[in-house]
mmCIF file of C-alpha atoms and ligand atoms in Angstrom:
data_model
loop_
_atom_site.group_PDB
_atom_site.id
_atom_site.type_symbol
_atom_site.label_atom_id
_atom_site.label_comp_id
_atom_site.label_asym_id
_atom_site.label_seq_id
_atom_site.Cartn_x
_atom_site.Cartn_y
_atom_site.Cartn_z
ATOM 1 C CA UNK A 377 -4.689 -20.643 6.530
ATOM 2 C CA UNK A 378 -8.343 -21.901 5.306
ATOM 3 C CA UNK A 379 -9.184 -23.579 1.526
ATOM 4 C CA UNK A 380 -10.979 -21.922 -1.045
ATOM 5 C CA UNK A 381 -14.871 -23.470 -1.661
ATOM 6 C CA UNK A 382 -16.855 -23.181 -4.313
ATOM 7 C CA UNK A 383 -19.940 -23.079 -2.662
ATOM 8 C CA UNK A 384 -18.026 -20.515 -0.129
ATOM 9 C CA UNK A 385 -21.296 -16.801 -0.178
ATOM 10 C CA UNK A 386 -18.363 -13.993 -1.871
ATOM 11 C CA UNK A 387 -19.854 -12.172 0.882
ATOM 12 C CA UNK A 388 -17.655 -13.878 3.849
ATOM 13 C CA UNK A 389 -19.214 -12.442 7.209
ATOM 14 C CA UNK A 390 -16.770 -11.350 9.697
ATOM 15 C CA UNK A 391 -15.603 -13.536 12.610
ATOM 16 C CA UNK A 392 -15.530 -11.282 15.854
ATOM 17 C CA UNK A 393 -12.347 -13.845 17.593
ATOM 18 C CA UNK A 394 -9.702 -13.340 14.691
ATOM 19 C CA UNK A 395 -8.571 -9.436 14.056
ATOM 20 C CA UNK A 396 -9.332 -8.780 10.693
ATOM 21 C CA UNK A 397 -7.186 -9.721 7.269
ATOM 22 C CA UNK A 398 -5.402 -6.303 6.149
ATOM 23 C CA UNK A 399 -4.765 -6.601 1.979
ATOM 24 C CA UNK A 400 -1.111 -5.670 1.022
ATOM 25 C CA UNK A 401 -0.172 -4.339 -2.259
ATOM 26 C CA UNK A 402 3.981 -4.528 -3.136
ATOM 27 C CA UNK A 403 4.011 -6.751 0.123
ATOM 28 C CA UNK A 404 7.519 -8.589 -1.700
ATOM 29 C CA UNK A 405 9.014 -5.259 -1.467
ATOM 30 C CA UNK A 406 11.565 -3.261 1.281
ATOM 31 C CA UNK A 407 8.483 -2.089 3.081
ATOM 32 C CA UNK A 408 6.028 -4.401 2.524
ATOM 33 C CA UNK A 409 8.158 -7.412 4.302
ATOM 34 C CA UNK A 410 8.316 -4.754 6.930
ATOM 35 C CA UNK A 411 4.974 -4.596 7.224
ATOM 36 C CA UNK A 412 4.220 -8.249 6.541
ATOM 37 C CA UNK A 413 6.228 -8.659 10.170
ATOM 38 C CA UNK A 414 4.230 -5.870 12.272
ATOM 39 C CA UNK A 415 0.676 -7.170 11.332
ATOM 40 C CA UNK A 416 2.456 -11.071 11.693
ATOM 41 C CA UNK A 417 3.086 -9.623 15.433
ATOM 42 C CA UNK A 418 -0.387 -8.284 15.851
ATOM 43 C CA UNK A 419 -1.784 -11.705 15.121
ATOM 44 C CA UNK A 420 -3.658 -9.941 12.095
ATOM 45 C CA UNK A 421 -4.386 -11.715 8.785
ATOM 46 C CA UNK A 422 -2.345 -10.877 5.874
ATOM 47 C CA UNK A 423 -3.833 -10.630 2.164
ATOM 48 C CA UNK A 424 -0.739 -10.431 0.285
ATOM 49 C CA UNK A 425 -0.264 -9.208 -3.146
ATOM 50 C CA UNK A 426 3.004 -9.262 -5.389
ATOM 51 C CA UNK A 427 4.026 -8.954 -8.071
ATOM 52 C CA UNK A 428 5.785 -12.432 -9.398
ATOM 53 C CA UNK A 429 4.815 -15.893 -8.958
ATOM 54 C CA UNK A 430 7.397 -16.855 -7.153
ATOM 55 C CA UNK A 431 7.368 -14.420 -5.196
ATOM 56 C CA UNK A 432 3.416 -15.942 -3.835
ATOM 57 C CA UNK A 433 4.533 -19.273 -4.168
ATOM 58 C CA UNK A 434 7.219 -18.504 -1.069
ATOM 59 C CA UNK A 435 4.345 -16.540 0.977
ATOM 60 C CA UNK A 436 2.577 -19.325 0.674
ATOM 61 C CA UNK A 437 4.619 -21.310 1.811
ATOM 62 C CA UNK A 438 5.580 -19.605 4.745
ATOM 63 C CA UNK A 439 2.061 -19.196 5.219
ATOM 64 C CA UNK A 440 0.562 -16.252 4.146
ATOM 65 C CA UNK A 441 -2.011 -15.968 2.329
ATOM 66 C CA UNK A 442 -1.186 -14.492 -0.994
ATOM 67 C CA UNK A 443 -1.832 -14.300 -4.773
ATOM 68 C CA UNK A 444 0.650 -12.355 -7.769
ATOM 69 C CA UNK A 445 -0.909 -10.103 -9.487
ATOM 70 C CA UNK A 446 0.201 -7.618 -12.057
ATOM 71 C CA UNK A 447 -1.954 -4.165 -10.026
ATOM 72 C CA UNK A 448 -2.505 -2.779 -13.590
ATOM 73 C CA UNK A 449 -4.705 -5.788 -15.091
ATOM 74 C CA UNK A 450 -8.054 -4.587 -13.442
ATOM 75 C CA UNK A 451 -9.858 -8.009 -13.857
ATOM 76 C CA UNK A 452 -7.491 -9.367 -12.059
ATOM 77 C CA UNK A 453 -6.775 -7.334 -9.217
ATOM 78 C CA UNK A 454 -10.648 -7.258 -8.977
ATOM 79 C CA UNK A 455 -10.195 -11.328 -8.553
ATOM 80 C CA UNK A 456 -8.013 -11.724 -6.408
ATOM 81 C CA UNK A 457 -9.622 -9.443 -3.925
ATOM 82 C CA UNK A 458 -13.203 -11.453 -4.403
ATOM 83 C CA UNK A 459 -10.715 -14.349 -3.487
ATOM 84 C CA UNK A 460 -9.369 -13.061 0.128
ATOM 85 C CA UNK A 461 -12.911 -11.880 1.251
ATOM 86 C CA UNK A 462 -13.942 -15.258 0.481
ATOM 87 C CA UNK A 463 -10.231 -16.880 2.719
ATOM 88 C CA UNK A 464 -9.869 -14.466 4.689
ATOM 89 C CA UNK A 465 -13.090 -12.442 5.206
ATOM 90 C CA UNK A 466 -13.494 -8.919 5.687
ATOM 91 C CA UNK A 467 -10.276 -6.753 5.620
ATOM 92 C CA UNK A 468 -9.390 -3.898 7.977
ATOM 93 C CA UNK A 469 -8.292 -1.936 5.338
ATOM 94 C CA UNK A 470 -5.194 -1.734 2.148
ATOM 95 C CA UNK A 471 -2.063 -0.984 2.896
ATOM 96 C CA UNK A 472 -1.223 0.429 -0.586
ATOM 97 C CA UNK A 473 2.741 0.182 -0.804
ATOM 98 C CA UNK A 474 3.726 -0.585 -4.465
ATOM 99 C CA UNK A 475 5.335 1.931 -6.507
ATOM 100 C CA UNK A 476 7.999 2.714 -7.871
ATOM 101 C CA UNK A 477 10.706 5.644 -8.492
ATOM 102 C CA UNK A 478 12.734 6.570 -11.845
ATOM 103 C CA UNK A 479 14.973 10.158 -11.651
ATOM 104 C CA UNK A 480 14.847 12.173 -14.279
ATOM 105 C CA UNK A 481 15.477 16.017 -15.484
ATOM 106 C CA UNK A 482 11.908 17.461 -16.159
ATOM 107 C CA UNK A 483 13.469 18.201 -19.944
ATOM 108 C CA UNK A 484 14.214 14.509 -20.178
ATOM 109 C CA UNK A 485 11.284 13.314 -18.710
ATOM 110 C CA UNK A 486 8.878 12.389 -21.806
ATOM 111 C CA UNK A 487 5.244 11.601 -21.941
ATOM 112 C CA UNK A 488 6.137 8.526 -21.061
ATOM 113 C CA UNK A 489 7.883 8.499 -18.507
ATOM 114 C CA UNK A 490 5.414 10.605 -17.118
ATOM 115 C CA UNK A 491 2.646 8.396 -17.555
ATOM 116 C CA UNK A 492 4.967 5.155 -15.999
ATOM 117 C CA UNK A 493 5.527 7.215 -13.060
ATOM 118 C CA UNK A 494 1.073 7.833 -12.648
ATOM 119 C CA UNK A 495 1.215 4.341 -13.816
ATOM 120 C CA UNK A 496 3.019 2.767 -11.366
ATOM 121 C CA UNK A 497 2.430 5.314 -8.131
ATOM 122 C CA UNK A 498 -1.429 5.802 -8.854
ATOM 123 C CA UNK A 499 -2.970 3.869 -10.734
ATOM 124 C CA UNK A 500 -1.338 0.078 -8.877
ATOM 125 C CA UNK A 501 -3.133 1.956 -5.745
ATOM 126 C CA UNK A 502 -6.753 3.766 -7.549
ATOM 127 C CA UNK A 503 -7.223 0.314 -9.014
ATOM 128 C CA UNK A 504 -6.895 -1.745 -5.318
ATOM 129 C CA UNK A 505 -9.794 0.592 -4.304
ATOM 130 C CA UNK A 506 -12.127 0.471 -7.814
ATOM 131 C CA UNK A 507 -12.079 -3.335 -6.839
ATOM 132 C CA UNK A 508 -12.541 -2.561 -2.537
ATOM 133 C CA UNK A 509 -14.680 -0.088 -2.542
ATOM 134 C CA UNK A 510 -17.867 -2.025 -2.169
ATOM 135 C CA UNK A 511 -16.582 -5.297 -0.498
ATOM 136 C CA UNK A 512 -15.369 -2.323 2.657
ATOM 137 C CA UNK A 513 -19.047 -0.582 1.783
ATOM 138 C CA UNK A 514 -20.496 -4.123 2.040
ATOM 139 C CA UNK A 515 -18.597 -4.202 5.975
ATOM 140 C CA UNK A 516 -19.494 -1.019 7.459
ATOM 141 C CA UNK A 517 -15.714 0.308 5.908
ATOM 142 C CA UNK A 518 -12.442 0.118 6.247
ATOM 143 C CA UNK A 519 -8.996 2.568 5.803
ATOM 144 C CA UNK A 520 -7.093 3.091 2.629
ATOM 145 C CA UNK A 521 -3.828 3.396 2.736
ATOM 146 C CA UNK A 522 -1.383 4.358 0.176
ATOM 147 C CA UNK A 523 2.580 5.484 0.516
ATOM 148 C CA UNK A 524 3.476 9.221 -0.734
ATOM 149 C CA UNK A 525 6.547 10.641 -0.348
ATOM 150 C CA UNK A 526 8.833 14.081 0.717
ATOM 151 C CA UNK A 527 8.379 14.928 -2.991
ATOM 152 C CA UNK A 528 4.928 15.018 -3.040
ATOM 153 C CA UNK A 529 5.156 17.624 -0.882
ATOM 154 C CA UNK A 530 8.281 19.841 -2.021
ATOM 155 C CA UNK A 531 9.291 19.442 -5.438
ATOM 156 C CA UNK A 532 12.675 17.414 -6.288
ATOM 157 C CA UNK A 533 15.416 17.835 -8.887
ATOM 158 C CA UNK A 534 15.280 15.457 -10.898
ATOM 159 C CA UNK A 535 11.666 13.465 -9.438
ATOM 160 C CA UNK A 536 9.078 15.788 -11.747
ATOM 161 C CA UNK A 537 7.947 12.437 -12.637
ATOM 162 C CA UNK A 538 7.310 11.834 -9.256
ATOM 163 C CA UNK A 539 6.620 14.069 -7.048
ATOM 164 C CA UNK A 540 3.879 14.757 -9.996
ATOM 165 C CA UNK A 541 2.616 11.136 -8.952
ATOM 166 C CA UNK A 542 2.409 10.993 -5.017
ATOM 167 C CA UNK A 543 0.971 14.379 -5.122
ATOM 168 C CA UNK A 544 -1.666 12.771 -7.237
ATOM 169 C CA UNK A 545 -1.490 9.140 -5.515
ATOM 170 C CA UNK A 546 -1.962 11.996 -2.261
ATOM 171 C CA UNK A 547 -5.067 14.248 -3.583
ATOM 172 C CA UNK A 548 -6.671 10.845 -5.228
ATOM 173 C CA UNK A 549 -6.398 9.683 -1.668
ATOM 174 C CA UNK A 550 -7.985 12.866 -0.017
ATOM 175 C CA UNK A 551 -11.093 12.265 -3.130
ATOM 176 C CA UNK A 552 -11.598 9.285 -1.873
ATOM 177 C CA UNK A 553 -11.683 9.810 1.561
ATOM 178 C CA UNK A 554 -13.987 12.730 1.198
ATOM 179 C CA UNK A 555 -16.404 11.339 -0.879
ATOM 180 C CA UNK A 556 -16.651 7.810 1.441
ATOM 181 C CA UNK A 557 -15.677 8.529 4.831
ATOM 182 C CA UNK A 558 -19.031 8.633 5.620
ATOM 183 C CA UNK A 559 -19.993 5.124 4.553
ATOM 184 C CA UNK A 560 -16.771 3.951 6.903
ATOM 185 C CA UNK A 561 -14.175 3.973 3.920
ATOM 186 C CA UNK A 562 -11.641 5.972 4.882
ATOM 187 C CA UNK A 563 -8.137 7.053 3.599
ATOM 188 C CA UNK A 564 -5.080 8.370 4.731
ATOM 189 C CA UNK A 565 -1.856 9.271 2.973
ATOM 190 C CA UNK A 566 1.219 8.449 4.517
ATOM 191 C CA UNK A 567 4.217 10.823 3.601
ATOM 192 C CA UNK A 568 7.654 9.368 4.309
ATOM 193 C CA UNK A 569 9.967 12.235 4.267
ATOM 194 C CA UNK A 570 13.091 10.620 3.311
ATOM 195 C CA UNK A 571 14.645 7.954 2.196
ATOM 196 C CA UNK A 572 14.212 4.540 3.176
ATOM 197 C CA UNK A 573 16.680 1.792 5.033
ATOM 198 C CA UNK A 574 16.997 -0.362 2.665
ATOM 199 C CA UNK A 575 18.928 -2.462 0.478
ATOM 200 C CA UNK A 576 18.435 -1.305 -2.243
ATOM 201 C CA UNK A 577 19.244 2.562 -1.267
ATOM 202 C CA UNK A 578 22.118 0.773 1.053
ATOM 203 C CA UNK A 579 23.264 -1.000 -2.954
ATOM 204 C CA UNK A 580 22.566 2.476 -4.350
ATOM 205 C CA UNK A 581 24.283 4.583 -2.103
ATOM 206 C CA UNK A 582 27.211 3.322 0.129
ATOM 207 C CA UNK A 583 28.753 6.508 0.720
ATOM 208 C CA UNK A 584 25.455 7.412 2.338
ATOM 209 C CA UNK A 585 24.646 7.663 5.940
ATOM 210 C CA UNK A 586 20.975 5.080 6.524
ATOM 211 C CA UNK A 587 21.369 6.574 10.065
ATOM 212 C CA UNK A 588 19.872 9.930 8.348
ATOM 213 C CA UNK A 589 16.803 7.573 6.874
ATOM 214 C CA UNK A 590 13.721 6.295 8.276
ATOM 215 C CA UNK A 591 13.664 3.188 9.539
ATOM 216 C CA UNK A 592 11.113 0.386 7.697
ATOM 217 C CA UNK A 593 10.066 -1.170 11.229
ATOM 218 C CA UNK A 594 9.019 2.236 12.826
ATOM 219 C CA UNK A 595 7.389 3.522 9.550
ATOM 220 C CA UNK A 596 5.381 0.156 9.351
ATOM 221 C CA UNK A 597 4.753 0.622 12.706
ATOM 222 C CA UNK A 598 2.645 4.041 11.801
ATOM 223 C CA UNK A 599 1.113 2.328 8.335
ATOM 224 C CA UNK A 600 -0.677 -0.075 10.385
ATOM 225 C CA UNK A 601 -1.830 2.271 12.876
ATOM 226 C CA UNK A 602 -3.613 4.019 10.081
ATOM 227 C CA UNK A 603 -5.411 1.123 9.913
ATOM 228 C CA UNK A 604 -5.831 -0.205 13.054
ATOM 229 C CA UNK A 605 -7.029 3.712 14.843
ATOM 230 C CA UNK A 606 -11.316 4.022 15.043
ATOM 231 C CA UNK A 607 -13.138 6.920 12.872
ATOM 232 C CA UNK A 608 -13.254 8.817 16.265
ATOM 233 C CA UNK A 609 -9.432 10.054 16.385
ATOM 234 C CA UNK A 610 -7.588 9.249 12.920
ATOM 235 C CA UNK A 611 -5.454 10.667 10.430
ATOM 236 C CA UNK A 612 -5.828 11.534 6.594
ATOM 237 C CA UNK A 613 -2.387 12.337 6.416
ATOM 238 C CA UNK A 614 0.540 11.863 8.268
ATOM 239 C CA UNK A 615 4.649 12.976 7.668
ATOM 240 C CA UNK A 616 6.977 10.191 8.553
ATOM 241 C CA UNK A 617 10.334 12.217 9.117
ATOM 242 C CA UNK A 618 13.911 11.006 9.925
ATOM 243 C CA UNK A 619 16.435 13.330 11.745
ATOM 244 C CA UNK A 620 18.669 16.329 9.901
ATOM 245 C CA UNK A 621 22.039 14.697 9.368
HETATM 246 N N1 NAP B 1207 13.139 3.313 -0.818
HETATM 247 C C1 NAP B 1207 12.198 4.795 -0.466
HETATM 248 O O1 NAP B 1207 13.430 5.028 0.058
HETATM 249 C C2 NAP B 1207 11.485 5.363 -0.464
HETATM 250 C C3 NAP B 1207 10.638 6.802 -0.027
HETATM 251 C C4 NAP B 1207 9.854 7.285 -0.007
HETATM 252 C C5 NAP B 1207 8.478 6.563 -1.105
HETATM 253 N N2 NAP B 1207 8.377 5.375 -0.631
HETATM 254 C C6 NAP B 1207 7.179 4.774 -1.405
HETATM 255 O O2 NAP B 1207 6.968 3.333 -0.586
HETATM 256 C C7 NAP B 1207 6.378 2.568 -1.130
HETATM 257 C C8 NAP B 1207 8.087 1.237 -0.733
HETATM 258 O O3 NAP B 1207 9.040 1.462 -1.298
HETATM 259 P P1 NAP B 1207 9.925 -0.195 -1.308
HETATM 260 O O4 NAP B 1207 11.448 0.881 -1.297
HETATM 261 O O5 NAP B 1207 9.917 -1.659 -0.118
HETATM 262 O O6 NAP B 1207 9.649 -0.565 -3.019
HETATM 263 P P2 NAP B 1207 9.690 -1.540 -3.082
HETATM 264 O O7 NAP B 1207 11.363 -2.146 -2.470
HETATM 265 O O8 NAP B 1207 9.952 -1.112 -5.182
HETATM 266 O O9 NAP B 1207 8.493 -1.971 -3.598
HETATM 267 C C9 NAP B 1207 7.941 -1.997 -4.349
HETATM 268 C C10 NAP B 1207 6.749 -2.997 -4.755
HETATM 269 O O10 NAP B 1207 5.340 -2.696 -5.747
HETATM 270 C C11 NAP B 1207 5.125 -3.409 -7.034
HETATM 271 N N3 NAP B 1207 5.064 -3.742 -7.627
HETATM 272 C C12 NAP B 1207 4.968 -2.361 -8.346
HETATM 273 N N4 NAP B 1207 4.081 -2.561 -9.284
HETATM 274 C C13 NAP B 1207 3.527 -3.253 -9.356
HETATM 275 C C14 NAP B 1207 2.522 -3.963 -10.210
HETATM 276 N N5 NAP B 1207 2.186 -2.966 -11.791
HETATM 277 N N6 NAP B 1207 1.955 -4.714 -10.027
HETATM 278 C C15 NAP B 1207 2.691 -5.712 -9.146
HETATM 279 N N7 NAP B 1207 3.166 -5.016 -7.952
HETATM 280 C C16 NAP B 1207 3.751 -3.536 -7.821
HETATM 281 C C17 NAP B 1207 7.012 -4.539 -6.607
HETATM 282 O O11 NAP B 1207 7.419 -5.365 -7.947
HETATM 283 P P3 NAP B 1207 9.000 -5.961 -8.403
HETATM 284 O O12 NAP B 1207 9.889 -5.932 -7.752
HETATM 285 O O13 NAP B 1207 7.775 -7.129 -9.063
HETATM 286 O O14 NAP B 1207 8.708 -4.014 -9.727
HETATM 287 C C18 NAP B 1207 7.288 -4.129 -5.730
HETATM 288 O O15 NAP B 1207 7.563 -5.512 -5.426
HETATM 289 C C19 NAP B 1207 6.449 2.262 -2.444
HETATM 290 O O16 NAP B 1207 5.223 3.431 -2.837
HETATM 291 C C20 NAP B 1207 7.400 3.992 -2.945
HETATM 292 O O17 NAP B 1207 7.611 4.153 -3.844
HETATM 293 C C21 NAP B 1207 9.919 4.504 -1.021
#
């Protein structure tokens, strides 16, 4: 990894011999781990944003550029994106994987519960978009990819705060795309239309058949492709479905 230099320009030039890096939030999560593996296989540097300093240390020890940052802290997000840009060069885009889920009957979900889901699923993406757009504009663009959920399309019992937050994330990214695509800053929303096959879901639903869940490696592949597609044929929205079981 290139070490930061105090004299480094704040806007690093692109290196034509190296695939552009990709910024990944939630990079230590289940999907984040699969995405890092997919990016490594493609030879693309990852700028990993994770929550805990221990996770950042572990990633750095394994040779991945990483910063610990609370994505709800806009100043820290801006600093981390500056550092990534300086150290790795201009990114091809960002995979906005950070998110969270909480079940709550609609009548029990107070405004605090609603806001918590919007914070973890919308604000964690918006803080990165806000800090990254100026960088992407200077370097002729890039793609911002968010992960929504089936509930954003169809609702879901005991999922009102989560479904509303994921639908808001999708609307936010549609608006970003509409506004900024003429400047080369594109946005894609990926909708996993089912449960992801993660260790946490296997623990939480021991009687379910994971064969009916979405394979993390497949979803990671879709997410990275969303960044790699060029402006002349790209996805604005993608649904990823498992077979019904
Ligand atoms: N799992 C599913 O079945 C499923 C289905 C549809 C959509 N999705 C979406 O897919 C994405 C990835 O899911 P996943 O299963 O990989 O989730 P995950 O393992 O929980 O990973 C999400 C990561 O986001 C991080 N994060 C959340 N808020 C943050 C903040 N304020 N600052 C920094 N990091 C923050 C979490 O850190 P902490 O662990 O420290 O909180 C966690 O590492 C999420 O957006 C999720 O909503 C998941």
